[in-house]
Each structure stands twice: as structure tokens, then as C-alpha cells.
């Protein structure tokens, strides 16, 4: 533990004021046949052979500057209802029967050192978690999470919940392999999932459900592809602004940053439904009309409105797949280009850089799909984060030029590619081809992309999970502990377990081992084998 | 989309007038509504029916309405279609702080209060934050409907087959001179009130322009009741285990379609997930030590279902489909190499069945209990020496032994005050011996219910050609046009068809895909089982039913249910490309 004195102080009152409780039957039994499955694997941990029972009325004790945070309290309540799902009725029955059940762990200590609830890229997500006897002589069990920030504490709560299993024989929640000493921190600070609400609309409750499931895998960034659906001042464009505002709170409580994307100048045809002036012409509708001041005024207005909603420092400006034919085919745009002596490529650059400046002027760091970097690396604003997607080898080039990079190689991390099995997702490596540690630092992390062409509410969760979890472990856990053949063997077992954990929490994660993602189970059988 | 709106507007208005003119004499108006003057069919197509009060109403609308736009092109989609209803062309806004006012003997029921809170959360999903903002801004929004009256006449919370699920729902201005809107649900039982709440929630739509929940086409006058008393969904937790939360989620979604029976096929040859305290080794037959249901879990499921007006019919399928029982008690197998049907020779077999049923009786209060009896292959009986010997000793053929076993199990169930339900094979094999109380559960094909009711048995329709949801090649319209009363013309025999059930067998279904395989097709069956046949079997399905089903599918999506696209040929296939939920 990083702070043994504090712990001792905490355990003292427990020893002094609690009547000594007899050790429950469960705590003496061996648990060698009950391995504990954690996903993603913590960076350092040790465990033992004992088993403790956990009180369904588990209480929370907080300390530290951030201990009294509502985020911690609500997180604790959320996880408590997850951990004691099976036993709520049971505990009520025992109360009625006046049966005094004695549990080993009756209290969870959470120590949070910082009072700040500011959620940004690179916020300290580390935590330590210890579950064991309060001291060698004690018969009392103790569980303590210690973290620098409230968000680290939430990561610790997730791990704590994964230590807990419901034992059907004793109808009690048990923690096997005690004592646990876990010191954990993420390998990458950016661990993302892209959700595309333009190709199919996802109701707010569905997005919340996806966010909730992301926290189970310790993913921390949601790349929210709005494609212009949330425009506050430009009411004529299809708006769902009520929803956008609503989303803000749960995201923060779940400890997930939301990176919004407004993809310009391509992928923007829908904008013109409300404002046809944005189209080069009514027959040639994207990219956005580069010639008009209104285009940039509108982008500026969108970003101003969105800045109020999205506090995350990164903002995605797209910039991918820009087909400039409409610019050269439409007379007034063609004329504009000629007057300025601009090629199509230069116009594309002009547009992207202008949009970048708008974002930067609002205190945002711009993120762009890799095409912008591939086309004009020398002109790109140095603050730009390059978002890889087309294939391997882009992040090495980007970091060599001093840009930050996010890894999303479509061959492995595009979840709409249903023919990518779990182990290909798992063995993808964001730092591939980058050996210089100072350059490695520039890789913020990676993101799995759930493009929405053939995904809607009916199948989104089963397409995301379990493969997104494979990427989540790659992004969180130490590389040496999660690479190599033996690691893959143990990973499959844990991933199957994690998939069933998601099912148990109501998430529609698909069978792990089918070749095509989200295929139906091949026949009757246990979740743990499929 | 506008196209669909138009289609439906016309359709709803048409059926509205039909029910108005044809059925008016049958409409029993609740006493509290006796003074209501707006009870005429006030549709676009029938301006002439009674123009004077209508004119007054319109006048008042213009004079006193809070400033929300009237939306003539925003028709309301209801599924299943209510028995009788009329609507108008007003629009009322609903207060996000909507309060509940209860009366009648059953008004104070917790089921009503909890149901109201549930639906309130559904109806005002989008507007909670908004309303907080307006409160901060001191923007005084004035709403037309600030209160929902729920009148429940019976204090009984007993949920059984055939309990009154009827209700009336009126949304309009409290009287012509009033500017205040009023919404009232009146029902005999709390469960009728729940059905009314569901319909009320379907009347409410969130308007993104005003960020307000609106009810279009007011005044609404709805008198509703189900066509069949048994409207079921089978869930199979033996082929794949479903966590308790997933079962609850399915129950919740069933209530949106007004289904009222969960047929819980708990156990089969693959797995025995349920705890049976009297025989504690039975759940050793579970797939793993984590894929189990405790007694408490089962209670939880039954209680959760009840609070949504859903009965849980448990099934213990004997004597076939029972191999998993022997994992804990190998004596139940004829031999360790030939494992089902259950060993008919041993007293222990029937003692154990009796013990299971005694334990389950405490959990499942529903009067129907399913004893299976399907697909019994008696080879193990004739090939295992001691069983063969027993058959010879008792001078029984394998078929007679099958009958012996089924009847003995029926008697055990009846002695525990259950009405036995059996799959149709028992009826097909020995109709003359079957206990008269038996409910015959059809599945193999069409034509069985007519035979069963002709012999005086009650029947549940689940023809696998149309109502087996694991048949992915059955399209929504085939599900929709199936008819439980097909081939039965005598009204007294029709009475014996309790209803029907769609079956979600679990061989290739697990938590990842169960909801998208159930929905939207189960909703097509739900309308068949709830709504009047004449209202749902006329005209082109593409105009009378499809737009409503597509709308209902999107409603399910909004409520977090993974209902699949409606019109794909194979069930639960991915959407073909980008597009609106309402078109796919």
C-alpha cells in the first residue's frame, strides 16, 4: 500500500469498536479451484489462497480530499447493486428470519487524494486495491481502494467488483484468493470507442448503456460521431439538442471523456437539408461549399455551441475521404479556385486548416483522420492529433514528425469488419514500429471504431462486445503480461469469463470464439465455453 | 416517413369511424365521463357527424390553447390496436411533473403507483434535464395535462388467467369550456390499469421542436380489452442460461406489447439451472456453478412479472427432455449409457417429481403448470433390461408406458392444485385418457386446436410454422396473419382456445441475440392476440399494420430493447444500410 500509516489508522477503530465476529465458514475453505478472472489484467498484483465473504450491506468509508465526491458515492452504489444482484432478496429474507449472518468484509475504504473532479486526457487513473486481513492477528477482513483521483477510484471499484463472485452454495458473495494486493494503472491514456449516430440513430438510453458497458472494460474515451446532428443555434438542421445536453452528466459519472466529431469538409451532405447554401450545388452536395463565408461562420457556430456541451480537450474534425469533384464541377467553386490559384488539394488543405483554427480558437486540440496528415503533414497545426485508420505504419510516421497519434488500424480495430476474430484485435499493437521511448510517448492510445452502416440498436452491443474488450486490455495492461502464446491461452479464458460477466450485467456481448463476429452460438452450451 | 404517416392517418381514421358507428351502443361509458360531450368520432373524415360541439372545441382550442403547434401530420401509432377508439385533431402538452391521482378500491395499490413511476420515466426520458433547465431559467411552461387520474375498482391484486385486463382511457379537455386537459384511466383491476398506462405512454411523443411531450389527435377515447386471455412468450433457459437481469428485461419488453404469460421452459436435457431445495443436487445439472437460478431468483422473476401484469408458467418437461436431472441423481436415468426418458420403474422418479412440484408450487402462483410430454423417444425404456422387464411385468407397450407416466405426472400437478398443460403429443397419442382439465399446447402444425376443442379440451396455439421465433425464415407478416381460431367456428369451442404463445427456443439464442430474435415478430403475434380480428385482418397489411409495427420497433429501441429491423426477410439480420429506424 502506498500509505500504510493511514491504513493502520483506519483499521484501528475497526478493531477497537467492533465486537469480535466469528469467522464465517466460508473464509476457511480453500479456493484453489476458484480462480479469479480480471479483465483487463492489472499492471501488478499478488493473491493468496483464502476466501472472504462480503456483507450485502457493505458500507463505504471515504477519506482524503476527494473522498466525499459524489462520483465516488454514486459509483459505489452502482457497483454495490451489481455485486449483490443475486443476494438482495436473500439478505431481506435473512433479516426476517433473524438469522445473523456474519461476514468477513463489511466495509470498503476508499481514499481519494485529490478533490478535483476534472476529467481530461491523462488524468491519473491509477489506484491500489488491497483485500485481506486488517493485520495478521485480526480476524476482520478489510478492503481498501486508494487513488489519486476519483476516476482512479472508479477503476478500483470495477476491479473490486470483478473480484467478487456469487457463490450459489452459500448464497453469499465471496472473494477468493485473498489476500489481494493490486497496483494498477493504464498503459495508454486514450482508450476509445467510436460510435456513429449518423448512419443509424441510437436512442439516448442505448448510448448510456454502451457507456456503462465501456466502464466495465475500463475504456475511457467515447468518440462520438455526431455528424452535425447536434446543432443548437442552427435549429433548422435536424436537431436533438435535448439529448446532447442530457448526455453530459452520465458520461462524467461513468468516467468517460466524450470526444465529439464534426467531419469536414466531406461527409457533410446532411447539413444542407437545413441550409442548402452549404452544398456546392443542389445536384453536387459535398464537400461543403468552400467559397462561402457562411460555411465557416456555421462551422464556427456549431463549435461554439458544442464547446458548451463537450468539455473534453480533444475535438475531432474528421477530414477523411474528401472527394473534391464537386468543387471542380461546380462553376462558382471552380471559378473561386482559379481566382486563388488553388489546386483541389490546396483547397482541401485550406479548408482543414481553417477548421483547425476555429477549433483551436475555442480552446480545443484538433484531431483529424490520417488523410490530412498524409496529404500535407508540413502544414498541419503541430497540436494536431493524427487519427490513424487506413492501415498500419501511420503512427510511426506521425510521431516521427512530432505529432501525437491515435491508433485505429481498420484491419484490426474496425469493429464493423466482422471477419476480424478476437485474437487479431487482441494482438494489435499501437506502438508497432516505434522504438524511441520519446516517440512512443506521442502515441496517446487507440480506439476501436463501431461504424454504423449496418449497425443499429438491435445489434450494436453484440458487435462491440466482446472484441472491444480485447482492445481494452491491449490499451490498459502491460504488454509483457499480455503477449505471446501462453498469454493468449490465458486471455481467452479470461475473455470468455468477461463476456459472461457482461451478459450478467445485461450487456449483449456475443460468443467469443465464433469466426465471424456476433454470430449466433453454434448450439446449446455454457456461456463460458462459447 | 411522411408517406407512412399519411398511410396510417387514413387507416386510423377509417377504423376509428368504423368502431364509432358500429359499436357505439356497446360502449359503456364510465360514470365519471358521463357528462363528457366530446365523444363523437371527430376525425377528418367525419366532420359531419356532429359539427356543433366540434366547432366549439376547435374554437376553444384556438382561444385558450397554450402556444404549442397543432400537428395534423403527426398521427399516433398504437400497438396492439385498442378494441375501440376515437380520436380528434387537437394536441395537448403533458407536464413533465405529471402527478398521479388515484381512486377506487384498488387505486392505492403499489402496483399502480410503481407502474405510473415507470411509465413516467419512459414518457419523460428526454425532458428531465430540460425541465430542470426551465426551472432554473424561471421559464414558466404551462402544460395542458398536469395530472393522470387512475380509477381502479377492485382492490384485489390477484393475477390469474382471465383476470379483467380491460380499461378505458380518455384524454381531452375536462369539459368544453375548460382550458385544462384531463387524462383518465379507468379499470376493474390494477392490471387493466397497467395496460392503460402502456397505451397512455404510446399516446405521448416527445416533440423536438418544443422539447415537450405532446399527445396528438386529442380527444382520445379508448375502450380496450384483450381478444385472448392467454398471450404468451416461451423462454428456454436450458439450452442457454439467461441471467436474471436479462429475463427481467424481456419481461419488461413483453409488457410493452401487452403480453401476459411468460412460459418459462426452465429445464431440459442440456441443463438444470433451477434450485430445488428438496433435491439439492438437481442443479448440479447446470452448465456451470454460475449459470443457476436460486429460489430467490425465481421469486424475484415472478414478482417482477406480476408487477407488470405477467403470469409466469413454469415448465418441467417429463418424461423426455430430462437427461440433465441425472447429473445430480443418476438413478433417474434408465442406465448411464441410455439417459432419457426418466426411469419409469422407480418410485424415486415420481417422488422426485412430486418434490420438485411441491417446491415450485411455493414460487409459481399461476394456475397453469406445463408438464411437457413432447418428443418422447422410448427406446431407452425398451433397450434397458430392468425397464424392459418392468414393462413386460406390467403388460405395457412403450406407448402405454408413456401414457402411464404423463397421467401420473398430471395427477401430481393436479394434487398440488395446478391445471396441467401438455405439449400436443399427449393429446395426439391418447386423447381419451388425458385428464379433462388438461390444456393442450399445440406446436407441430395447424389443425390441432380444432381437434382438441372439439373434444372439450382447452388449447394454446403455437404452430411452429408461424409462431416459433427460432424459425428465422418466418417473416413478420406470416407471424401477424396466423390465426389461433383457424378452423374453429362454433363460438363455444372458440371459447376453449385460451390464446397463443410465440416460442423462443434457445439452441442458438443467448443473451447476445435473444431480444433481437424475439422482437419485432413477437409484437406481431401480440397484436393478433390482443386486437379485434376485423380491425387487424382487413386491407393491405403494408398500410394497416406495417407502419405501426415499424413505429413500435423504434419505440422498443428507444426503451432500450434490441428489436431488429422489421422488413428483412430473415429475422434479426442487420439493417441493409444507413437509414431511419422507421424505414427499416
Coordinates of N, CA and C in Angstrom, one line a residue, chain B residues 80-262:
Chain B
X80 N -50.5 -3.1 -29.4 CA -51.6 -3.6 -30.2 C -52.7 -2.6 -30.3
X81 N -53.4 -2.6 -31.4 CA -54.5 -1.7 -31.7 C -55.6 -1.9 -30.6
X82 N -56.1 -0.8 -30.0 CA -57.2 -1.0 -29.0 C -58.5 -1.5 -29.6
X83 N -59.3 -2.0 -28.7 CA -60.6 -2.6 -29.2 C -61.5 -1.6 -29.9
X84 N -61.7 -0.5 -29.2 CA -62.4 0.6 -29.8 C -61.8 1.9 -29.4
X85 N -61.7 2.8 -30.4 CA -61.1 4.1 -30.0 C -61.6 5.2 -31.0
X86 N -61.7 6.4 -30.5 CA -61.9 7.6 -31.3 C -60.8 8.6 -31.0
X87 N -60.5 9.4 -32.0 CA -59.6 10.5 -31.7 C -60.0 11.7 -32.5
X88 N -59.3 12.8 -32.2 CA -59.6 14.1 -32.8 C -58.4 14.7 -33.4
X89 N -58.4 16.0 -33.5 CA -57.2 16.6 -34.1 C -56.6 17.7 -33.2
X90 N -56.9 17.6 -31.9 CA -56.2 18.6 -31.0 C -54.8 18.0 -30.6
X91 N -54.1 18.9 -30.0 CA -52.8 18.5 -29.4 C -52.7 19.1 -28.0
X92 N -52.3 18.2 -27.1 CA -52.2 18.6 -25.7 C -50.8 18.4 -25.2
X93 N -50.2 19.3 -24.5 CA -48.9 19.1 -23.9 C -49.0 18.5 -22.5
X94 N -48.0 17.7 -22.2 CA -48.1 16.9 -20.9 C -47.0 17.4 -20.0
X95 N -47.4 17.7 -18.8 CA -46.4 18.3 -17.8 C -45.4 17.2 -17.4
X96 N -44.1 17.5 -17.5 CA -43.1 16.6 -17.0 C -43.2 16.2 -15.5
X97 N -43.9 17.1 -14.8 CA -44.1 16.8 -13.4 C -45.5 16.2 -13.2
X98 N -46.0 15.5 -14.2 CA -47.3 14.9 -14.2 C -47.5 14.2 -12.8
X99 N -48.7 14.4 -12.3 CA -49.0 13.8 -11.0 C -50.0 12.7 -11.2
X100 N -50.1 11.8 -10.2 CA -51.0 10.7 -10.3 C -52.1 10.9 -9.2
X101 N -53.3 10.8 -9.7 CA -54.4 10.9 -8.7 C -55.2 9.6 -8.8
X102 N -55.3 8.9 -7.7 CA -55.9 7.5 -7.8 C -57.3 7.6 -7.1
X103 N -58.2 6.7 -7.5 CA -59.4 6.5 -6.8 C -59.9 5.1 -7.0
X104 N -61.0 4.7 -6.4 CA -61.5 3.4 -6.4 C -60.8 2.5 -5.4
X105 N -61.4 1.3 -5.2 CA -60.8 0.5 -4.1 C -59.4 0.0 -4.4
X106 N -59.0 -0.1 -5.6 CA -57.7 -0.6 -5.9 C -56.7 0.6 -6.3
X107 N -57.2 1.8 -6.2 CA -56.4 2.9 -6.6 C -55.1 3.1 -5.8
X108 N -55.1 2.7 -4.6 CA -53.9 2.9 -3.7 C -52.9 1.8 -3.9
X109 N -53.1 0.9 -4.8 CA -52.2 -0.3 -5.0 C -50.8 0.2 -5.3
X110 N -49.8 -0.5 -4.7 CA -48.4 -0.2 -5.1 C -48.1 -0.5 -6.5
X111 N -48.9 -1.5 -7.1 CA -48.6 -1.9 -8.5 C -49.0 -0.7 -9.4
X112 N -50.0 0.0 -9.1 CA -50.4 1.2 -9.9 C -49.4 2.3 -9.7
X113 N -49.0 2.6 -8.5 CA -48.0 3.7 -8.2 C -46.7 3.4 -8.9
X114 N -46.2 2.1 -8.7 CA -44.9 1.8 -9.4 C -45.0 1.8 -10.9
X115 N -46.1 1.3 -11.4 CA -46.3 1.4 -12.8 C -46.3 2.8 -13.4
X116 N -47.0 3.7 -12.6 CA -47.1 5.1 -13.0 C -45.6 5.7 -13.1
X117 N -44.9 5.4 -12.0 CA -43.5 5.9 -12.0 C -42.6 5.4 -13.1
X118 N -42.8 4.1 -13.4 CA -42.1 3.5 -14.5 C -42.4 4.2 -15.8
X119 N -43.7 4.3 -16.1 CA -44.1 4.9 -17.4 C -43.7 6.4 -17.4
X120 N -43.8 7.1 -16.3 CA -43.4 8.5 -16.3 C -41.9 8.6 -16.7
X121 N -41.1 7.7 -16.2 CA -39.7 7.8 -16.6 C -39.5 7.5 -18.1
X122 N -40.4 6.6 -18.6 CA -40.3 6.3 -20.1 C -40.8 7.5 -20.9
X123 N -41.9 8.1 -20.5 CA -42.5 9.2 -21.2 C -41.6 10.4 -21.2
X124 N -41.0 10.7 -20.1 CA -40.3 12.0 -20.0 C -38.7 11.8 -20.0
X125 N -38.3 10.7 -20.7 CA -36.9 10.4 -20.9 C -36.1 11.6 -21.4
X126 N -36.6 12.2 -22.4 CA -35.9 13.3 -23.0 C -36.0 14.6 -22.2
X127 N -37.0 14.7 -21.4 CA -37.2 16.1 -20.9 C -36.8 16.3 -19.5
X128 N -36.3 15.4 -18.8 CA -36.0 15.6 -17.4 C -35.0 16.8 -17.2
X129 N -33.9 16.7 -18.0 CA -32.9 17.7 -17.8 C -33.5 19.1 -18.3
X130 N -34.2 19.0 -19.4 CA -34.8 20.2 -19.9 C -35.7 20.9 -18.9
X131 N -36.5 20.1 -18.2 CA -37.4 20.7 -17.2 C -36.6 21.3 -16.0
X132 N -35.5 20.7 -15.7 CA -34.6 21.3 -14.7 C -34.1 22.7 -15.2
X133 N -33.7 22.7 -16.4 CA -33.2 24.0 -17.0 C -34.3 25.0 -17.0
X134 N -35.5 24.6 -17.4 CA -36.6 25.7 -17.4 C -36.8 26.2 -16.0
X135 N -36.7 25.2 -15.0 CA -37.0 25.7 -13.6 C -35.9 26.7 -13.3
X136 N -34.7 26.5 -13.7 CA -33.6 27.4 -13.4 C -33.9 28.8 -14.0
X137 N -34.3 28.7 -15.3 CA -34.5 29.9 -16.1 C -35.8 30.6 -15.6
X138 N -36.5 30.0 -14.7 CA -37.8 30.6 -14.3 C -38.7 30.8 -15.5
X139 N -38.5 29.9 -16.5 CA -39.4 30.0 -17.6 C -40.7 29.2 -17.2
X140 N -41.8 29.8 -17.2 CA -43.0 29.2 -16.7 C -43.7 28.5 -17.8
X141 N -43.4 27.2 -18.0 CA -44.1 26.5 -19.0 C -45.5 26.1 -18.5
X142 N -46.5 26.3 -19.3 CA -47.8 25.9 -18.9 C -48.2 24.7 -19.8
X143 N -48.6 23.7 -19.1 CA -49.0 22.4 -19.7 C -50.5 22.2 -19.7
X144 N -50.9 21.4 -20.7 CA -52.4 21.2 -20.7 C -52.8 20.0 -19.8
X145 N -51.9 19.0 -19.7 CA -52.3 17.9 -18.9 C -51.3 17.8 -17.7
X146 N -51.7 18.0 -16.5 CA -50.8 18.1 -15.4 C -51.0 16.9 -14.4
X147 N -52.1 16.1 -14.7 CA -52.5 15.1 -13.8 C -53.1 13.9 -14.6
X148 N -52.7 12.7 -14.1 CA -53.3 11.5 -14.7 C -54.2 10.8 -13.6
X149 N -55.5 10.7 -13.9 CA -56.4 10.1 -12.9 C -56.5 8.6 -13.2
X150 N -56.3 7.8 -12.2 CA -56.4 6.3 -12.4 C -57.4 5.8 -11.4
X151 N -58.5 5.2 -12.0 CA -59.6 4.7 -11.2 C -59.5 3.2 -11.3
X152 N -59.3 2.5 -10.2 CA -59.3 1.0 -10.2 C -60.4 0.5 -9.2
X153 N -61.3 -0.3 -9.8 CA -62.5 -0.6 -9.0 C -62.2 -1.7 -8.0
X154 N -61.4 -2.7 -8.3 CA -61.2 -3.8 -7.4 C -59.9 -3.7 -6.6
X155 N -60.0 -4.1 -5.4 CA -58.8 -4.0 -4.5 C -57.9 -5.2 -4.7
X156 N -58.4 -6.2 -5.4 CA -57.6 -7.4 -5.5 C -56.4 -7.3 -6.4
X157 N -55.3 -7.8 -5.9 CA -54.1 -7.8 -6.7 C -53.8 -9.2 -7.2
X158 N -54.8 -10.0 -7.2 CA -54.6 -11.4 -7.6 C -54.5 -11.5 -9.1
X159 N -53.4 -12.1 -9.6 CA -53.1 -12.2 -11.0 C -53.4 -13.6 -11.4
X160 N -54.4 -13.8 -12.3 CA -54.6 -15.2 -12.8 C -55.1 -15.1 -14.2
X161 N -55.2 -16.3 -14.8 CA -55.7 -16.4 -16.2 C -57.1 -15.8 -16.2
X162 N -57.4 -14.9 -17.2 CA -58.7 -14.4 -17.4 C -59.1 -13.3 -16.5
X163 N -58.2 -12.8 -15.7 CA -58.5 -11.6 -14.9 C -58.8 -10.4 -15.9
X164 N -59.7 -9.5 -15.4 CA -60.1 -8.4 -16.3 C -58.9 -7.5 -16.6
X165 N -58.5 -7.4 -17.9 CA -57.5 -6.5 -18.3 C -58.0 -5.3 -19.0
X166 N -59.3 -5.2 -19.0 CA -59.9 -4.1 -19.8 C -59.7 -2.8 -19.1
X167 N -59.7 -1.7 -19.8 CA -59.6 -0.4 -19.3 C -60.2 0.6 -20.3
X168 N -60.5 1.8 -19.7 CA -60.8 2.9 -20.7 C -59.8 4.0 -20.4
X169 N -59.5 4.7 -21.5 CA -58.6 5.8 -21.4 C -59.1 7.0 -22.1
X170 N -59.2 8.1 -21.4 CA -59.8 9.3 -22.1 C -58.7 10.4 -21.9
X171 N -58.4 11.1 -23.0 CA -57.5 12.2 -22.9 C -58.2 13.4 -23.7
X172 N -58.5 14.4 -23.0 CA -59.1 15.6 -23.6 C -59.3 16.7 -22.7
X173 N -60.1 17.7 -23.0 CA -60.3 18.8 -22.1 C -61.4 18.3 -21.1
X174 N -61.3 18.7 -19.9 CA -62.3 18.2 -18.9 C -63.7 18.5 -19.2
X175 N -63.9 19.7 -19.8 CA -65.2 20.0 -20.4 C -65.0 21.1 -21.5
X176 N -66.0 21.3 -22.2 CA -65.8 22.2 -23.4 C -65.3 23.6 -23.0
X177 N -65.8 24.1 -21.9 CA -65.4 25.4 -21.5 C -64.0 25.5 -20.9
X178 N -63.4 24.3 -20.7 CA -62.2 24.3 -19.9 C -61.0 24.4 -20.8
X179 N -60.0 25.0 -20.2 CA -58.7 25.1 -21.0 C -57.8 24.0 -20.4
X180 N -58.2 23.3 -19.4 CA -57.4 22.3 -18.7 C -57.6 20.9 -19.4
X181 N -56.5 20.3 -19.7 CA -56.7 18.9 -20.2 C -56.8 17.9 -19.1
X182 N -57.3 16.8 -19.5 CA -57.5 15.8 -18.5 C -57.2 14.4 -19.1
X183 N -56.6 13.6 -18.3 CA -56.3 12.2 -18.7 C -56.8 11.2 -17.7
X184 N -57.6 10.3 -18.0 CA -58.2 9.4 -17.0 C -58.1 7.9 -17.5
X185 N -57.6 7.1 -16.7 CA -57.6 5.6 -17.0 C -58.6 5.0 -16.0
X186 N -59.5 4.2 -16.5 CA -60.4 3.5 -15.5 C -60.4 2.0 -15.8
X187 N -60.2 1.2 -14.8 CA -60.1 -0.2 -15.0 C -60.7 -0.9 -13.8
X188 N -61.1 -2.2 -14.1 CA -61.6 -3.0 -13.0 C -60.4 -3.4 -12.1
X189 N -59.3 -3.9 -12.6 CA -58.2 -4.4 -11.8 C -57.0 -3.5 -12.1
X190 N -56.0 -3.7 -11.1 CA -54.8 -2.9 -11.3 C -54.0 -3.3 -12.6
X191 N -54.3 -4.5 -13.0 CA -53.6 -5.0 -14.2 C -54.2 -4.3 -15.5
X192 N -55.5 -4.1 -15.4 CA -56.1 -3.3 -16.5 C -55.5 -1.9 -16.5
X193 N -55.3 -1.4 -15.3 CA -54.7 0.0 -15.2 C -53.3 0.0 -15.9
X194 N -52.6 -1.1 -15.6 CA -51.2 -1.1 -16.2 C -51.3 -1.1 -17.8
X195 N -52.3 -1.9 -18.3 CA -52.5 -1.9 -19.8 C -52.8 -0.5 -20.3
X196 N -53.6 0.2 -19.5 CA -54.0 1.6 -19.8 C -52.8 2.5 -19.8
X197 N -51.9 2.3 -18.8 CA -50.7 3.1 -18.7 C -49.8 2.9 -19.9
X198 N -49.7 1.7 -20.4 CA -48.9 1.4 -21.6 C -49.5 2.2 -22.8
X199 N -50.8 2.1 -22.9 CA -51.4 2.8 -24.1 C -51.2 4.3 -23.9
X200 N -51.4 4.8 -22.7 CA -51.2 6.2 -22.5 C -49.7 6.6 -22.9
X201 N -48.8 5.8 -22.5 CA -47.4 6.1 -22.8 C -47.2 6.1 -24.4
X202 N -47.9 5.3 -25.1 CA -47.8 5.2 -26.5 C -48.5 6.5 -27.2
X203 N -49.4 7.1 -26.5 CA -50.0 8.3 -27.0 C -49.0 9.5 -26.9
X204 N -48.1 9.4 -26.0 CA -47.2 10.5 -25.7 C -46.0 10.5 -26.6
X205 N -45.7 11.6 -27.3 CA -44.5 11.6 -28.1 C -43.7 12.9 -27.7
X206 N -42.4 12.8 -27.8 CA -41.5 13.9 -27.4 C -41.4 14.7 -28.7
X207 N -41.8 16.0 -28.6 CA -41.7 16.9 -29.7 C -40.3 17.6 -29.7
X208 N -39.4 17.4 -30.6 CA -38.1 18.0 -30.6 C -38.1 19.5 -30.8
X209 N -39.2 20.0 -31.5 CA -39.3 21.4 -31.7 C -39.5 22.2 -30.5
X210 N -40.5 21.8 -29.7 CA -40.9 22.5 -28.4 C -40.2 21.9 -27.2
X211 N -39.5 20.7 -27.4 CA -38.9 20.0 -26.3 C -40.0 19.7 -25.2
X212 N -41.1 19.2 -25.7 CA -42.2 19.0 -24.8 C -42.8 17.6 -25.2
X213 N -43.4 16.9 -24.2 CA -44.1 15.7 -24.5 C -45.6 16.1 -24.9
X214 N -46.0 15.7 -26.1 CA -47.3 16.1 -26.6 C -48.1 14.8 -26.9
X215 N -49.4 15.0 -26.7 CA -50.4 14.0 -27.2 C -51.2 14.6 -28.4
X216 N -51.0 14.0 -29.5 CA -51.7 14.5 -30.7 C -53.0 13.8 -30.8
X217 N -53.8 14.3 -31.7 CA -55.1 13.7 -32.1 C -56.1 13.6 -30.9
X218 N -56.0 14.5 -29.9 CA -56.9 14.5 -28.8 C -58.2 15.1 -29.4
X219 N -59.4 14.9 -28.8 CA -59.6 14.0 -27.6 C -59.5 12.5 -28.0
X220 N -58.9 11.7 -27.2 CA -58.8 10.3 -27.3 C -59.8 9.6 -26.4
X221 N -60.6 8.7 -26.9 CA -61.5 7.9 -26.1 C -61.3 6.5 -26.5
X222 N -60.7 5.7 -25.6 CA -60.3 4.4 -25.9 C -61.0 3.4 -24.9
X223 N -61.6 2.4 -25.4 CA -62.2 1.3 -24.6 C -61.5 0.1 -25.1
X224 N -60.7 -0.5 -24.2 CA -59.8 -1.6 -24.7 C -60.0 -2.8 -23.8
X225 N -59.8 -4.0 -24.5 CA -59.8 -5.3 -23.7 C -59.1 -6.3 -24.7
X226 N -58.6 -7.3 -24.1 CA -57.9 -8.3 -25.0 C -58.8 -9.3 -25.6
X227 N -58.5 -9.7 -26.8 CA -59.2 -10.8 -27.5 C -59.1 -12.1 -26.8
X228 N -57.8 -12.4 -26.5 CA -57.5 -13.7 -25.8 C -56.9 -13.5 -24.4
X229 N -57.2 -14.4 -23.5 CA -56.7 -14.2 -22.1 C -55.3 -14.7 -22.0
X230 N -54.9 -15.6 -22.9 CA -53.5 -16.1 -22.7 C -52.7 -15.6 -23.9
X231 N -51.7 -14.7 -23.6 CA -50.8 -14.2 -24.7 C -49.4 -14.3 -24.2
X232 N -48.8 -15.4 -24.7 CA -47.6 -15.9 -24.1 C -46.3 -15.8 -24.9
X233 N -45.2 -15.9 -24.2 CA -43.9 -16.0 -24.8 C -43.1 -17.1 -24.1
X234 N -42.6 -18.0 -24.8 CA -41.8 -19.1 -24.2 C -40.3 -18.6 -24.2
X235 N -39.7 -18.8 -23.0 CA -38.2 -18.6 -22.9 C -37.6 -19.9 -22.4
X236 N -36.5 -20.3 -23.1 CA -35.9 -21.6 -22.8 C -34.5 -21.3 -22.1
X237 N -34.4 -21.6 -20.8 CA -33.2 -21.3 -20.1 C -32.4 -22.5 -19.9
X238 N -32.7 -23.6 -20.7 CA -31.9 -24.8 -20.6 C -30.8 -24.9 -21.7
X239 N -31.2 -24.5 -22.9 CA -30.2 -24.6 -24.0 C -29.2 -23.5 -23.8
X240 N -29.6 -22.3 -23.3 CA -28.6 -21.3 -22.9 C -29.2 -20.7 -21.6
X241 N -28.3 -20.3 -20.7 CA -28.7 -19.7 -19.5 C -28.9 -18.2 -19.7
X242 N -30.0 -17.6 -19.2 CA -30.1 -16.2 -19.3 C -30.0 -15.6 -17.9
X243 N -29.1 -14.6 -17.7 CA -29.0 -14.0 -16.3 C -30.4 -13.4 -15.9
X244 N -30.6 -13.3 -14.6 CA -31.9 -12.7 -14.1 C -32.2 -11.4 -14.7
X245 N -31.2 -10.5 -14.8 CA -31.5 -9.2 -15.4 C -32.0 -9.2 -16.8
X246 N -31.5 -10.2 -17.5 CA -31.9 -10.4 -18.9 C -33.4 -10.8 -19.0
X247 N -33.7 -11.7 -18.1 CA -35.1 -12.2 -18.1 C -36.0 -11.0 -17.7
X248 N -35.6 -10.2 -16.7 CA -36.4 -9.1 -16.3 C -36.6 -8.1 -17.5
X249 N -35.5 -7.9 -18.3 CA -35.5 -7.1 -19.4 C -36.5 -7.6 -20.4
X250 N -36.6 -8.9 -20.6 CA -37.5 -9.5 -21.5 C -39.0 -9.3 -21.0
X251 N -39.2 -9.5 -19.7 CA -40.5 -9.3 -19.1 C -40.9 -7.9 -19.3
X252 N -40.0 -6.9 -19.1 CA -40.4 -5.5 -19.2 C -40.8 -5.3 -20.7
X253 N -40.1 -5.8 -21.6 CA -40.4 -5.6 -23.0 C -41.8 -6.3 -23.4
X254 N -42.0 -7.4 -22.8 CA -43.3 -8.1 -23.0 C -44.5 -7.1 -22.6
X255 N -44.3 -6.4 -21.5 CA -45.4 -5.6 -21.0 C -45.7 -4.5 -22.0
X256 N -44.7 -4.1 -22.8 CA -44.9 -3.0 -23.8 C -45.9 -3.5 -24.9
X257 N -45.9 -4.8 -25.2 CA -46.7 -5.4 -26.2 C -48.0 -6.0 -25.6
X258 N -48.2 -5.8 -24.3 CA -49.4 -6.3 -23.6 C -49.4 -7.9 -23.6
X259 N -48.3 -8.5 -23.7 CA -48.3 -10.0 -23.5 C -48.4 -10.2 -22.0
X260 N -49.0 -11.4 -21.6 CA -49.3 -11.6 -20.2 C -48.9 -12.9 -19.6
X261 N -48.2 -13.8 -20.4 CA -47.7 -15.0 -19.8 C -46.2 -15.2 -20.3
X262 N -45.4 -15.4 -19.3 CA -44.0 -15.9 -19.6 C -44.0 -17.4 -19.4

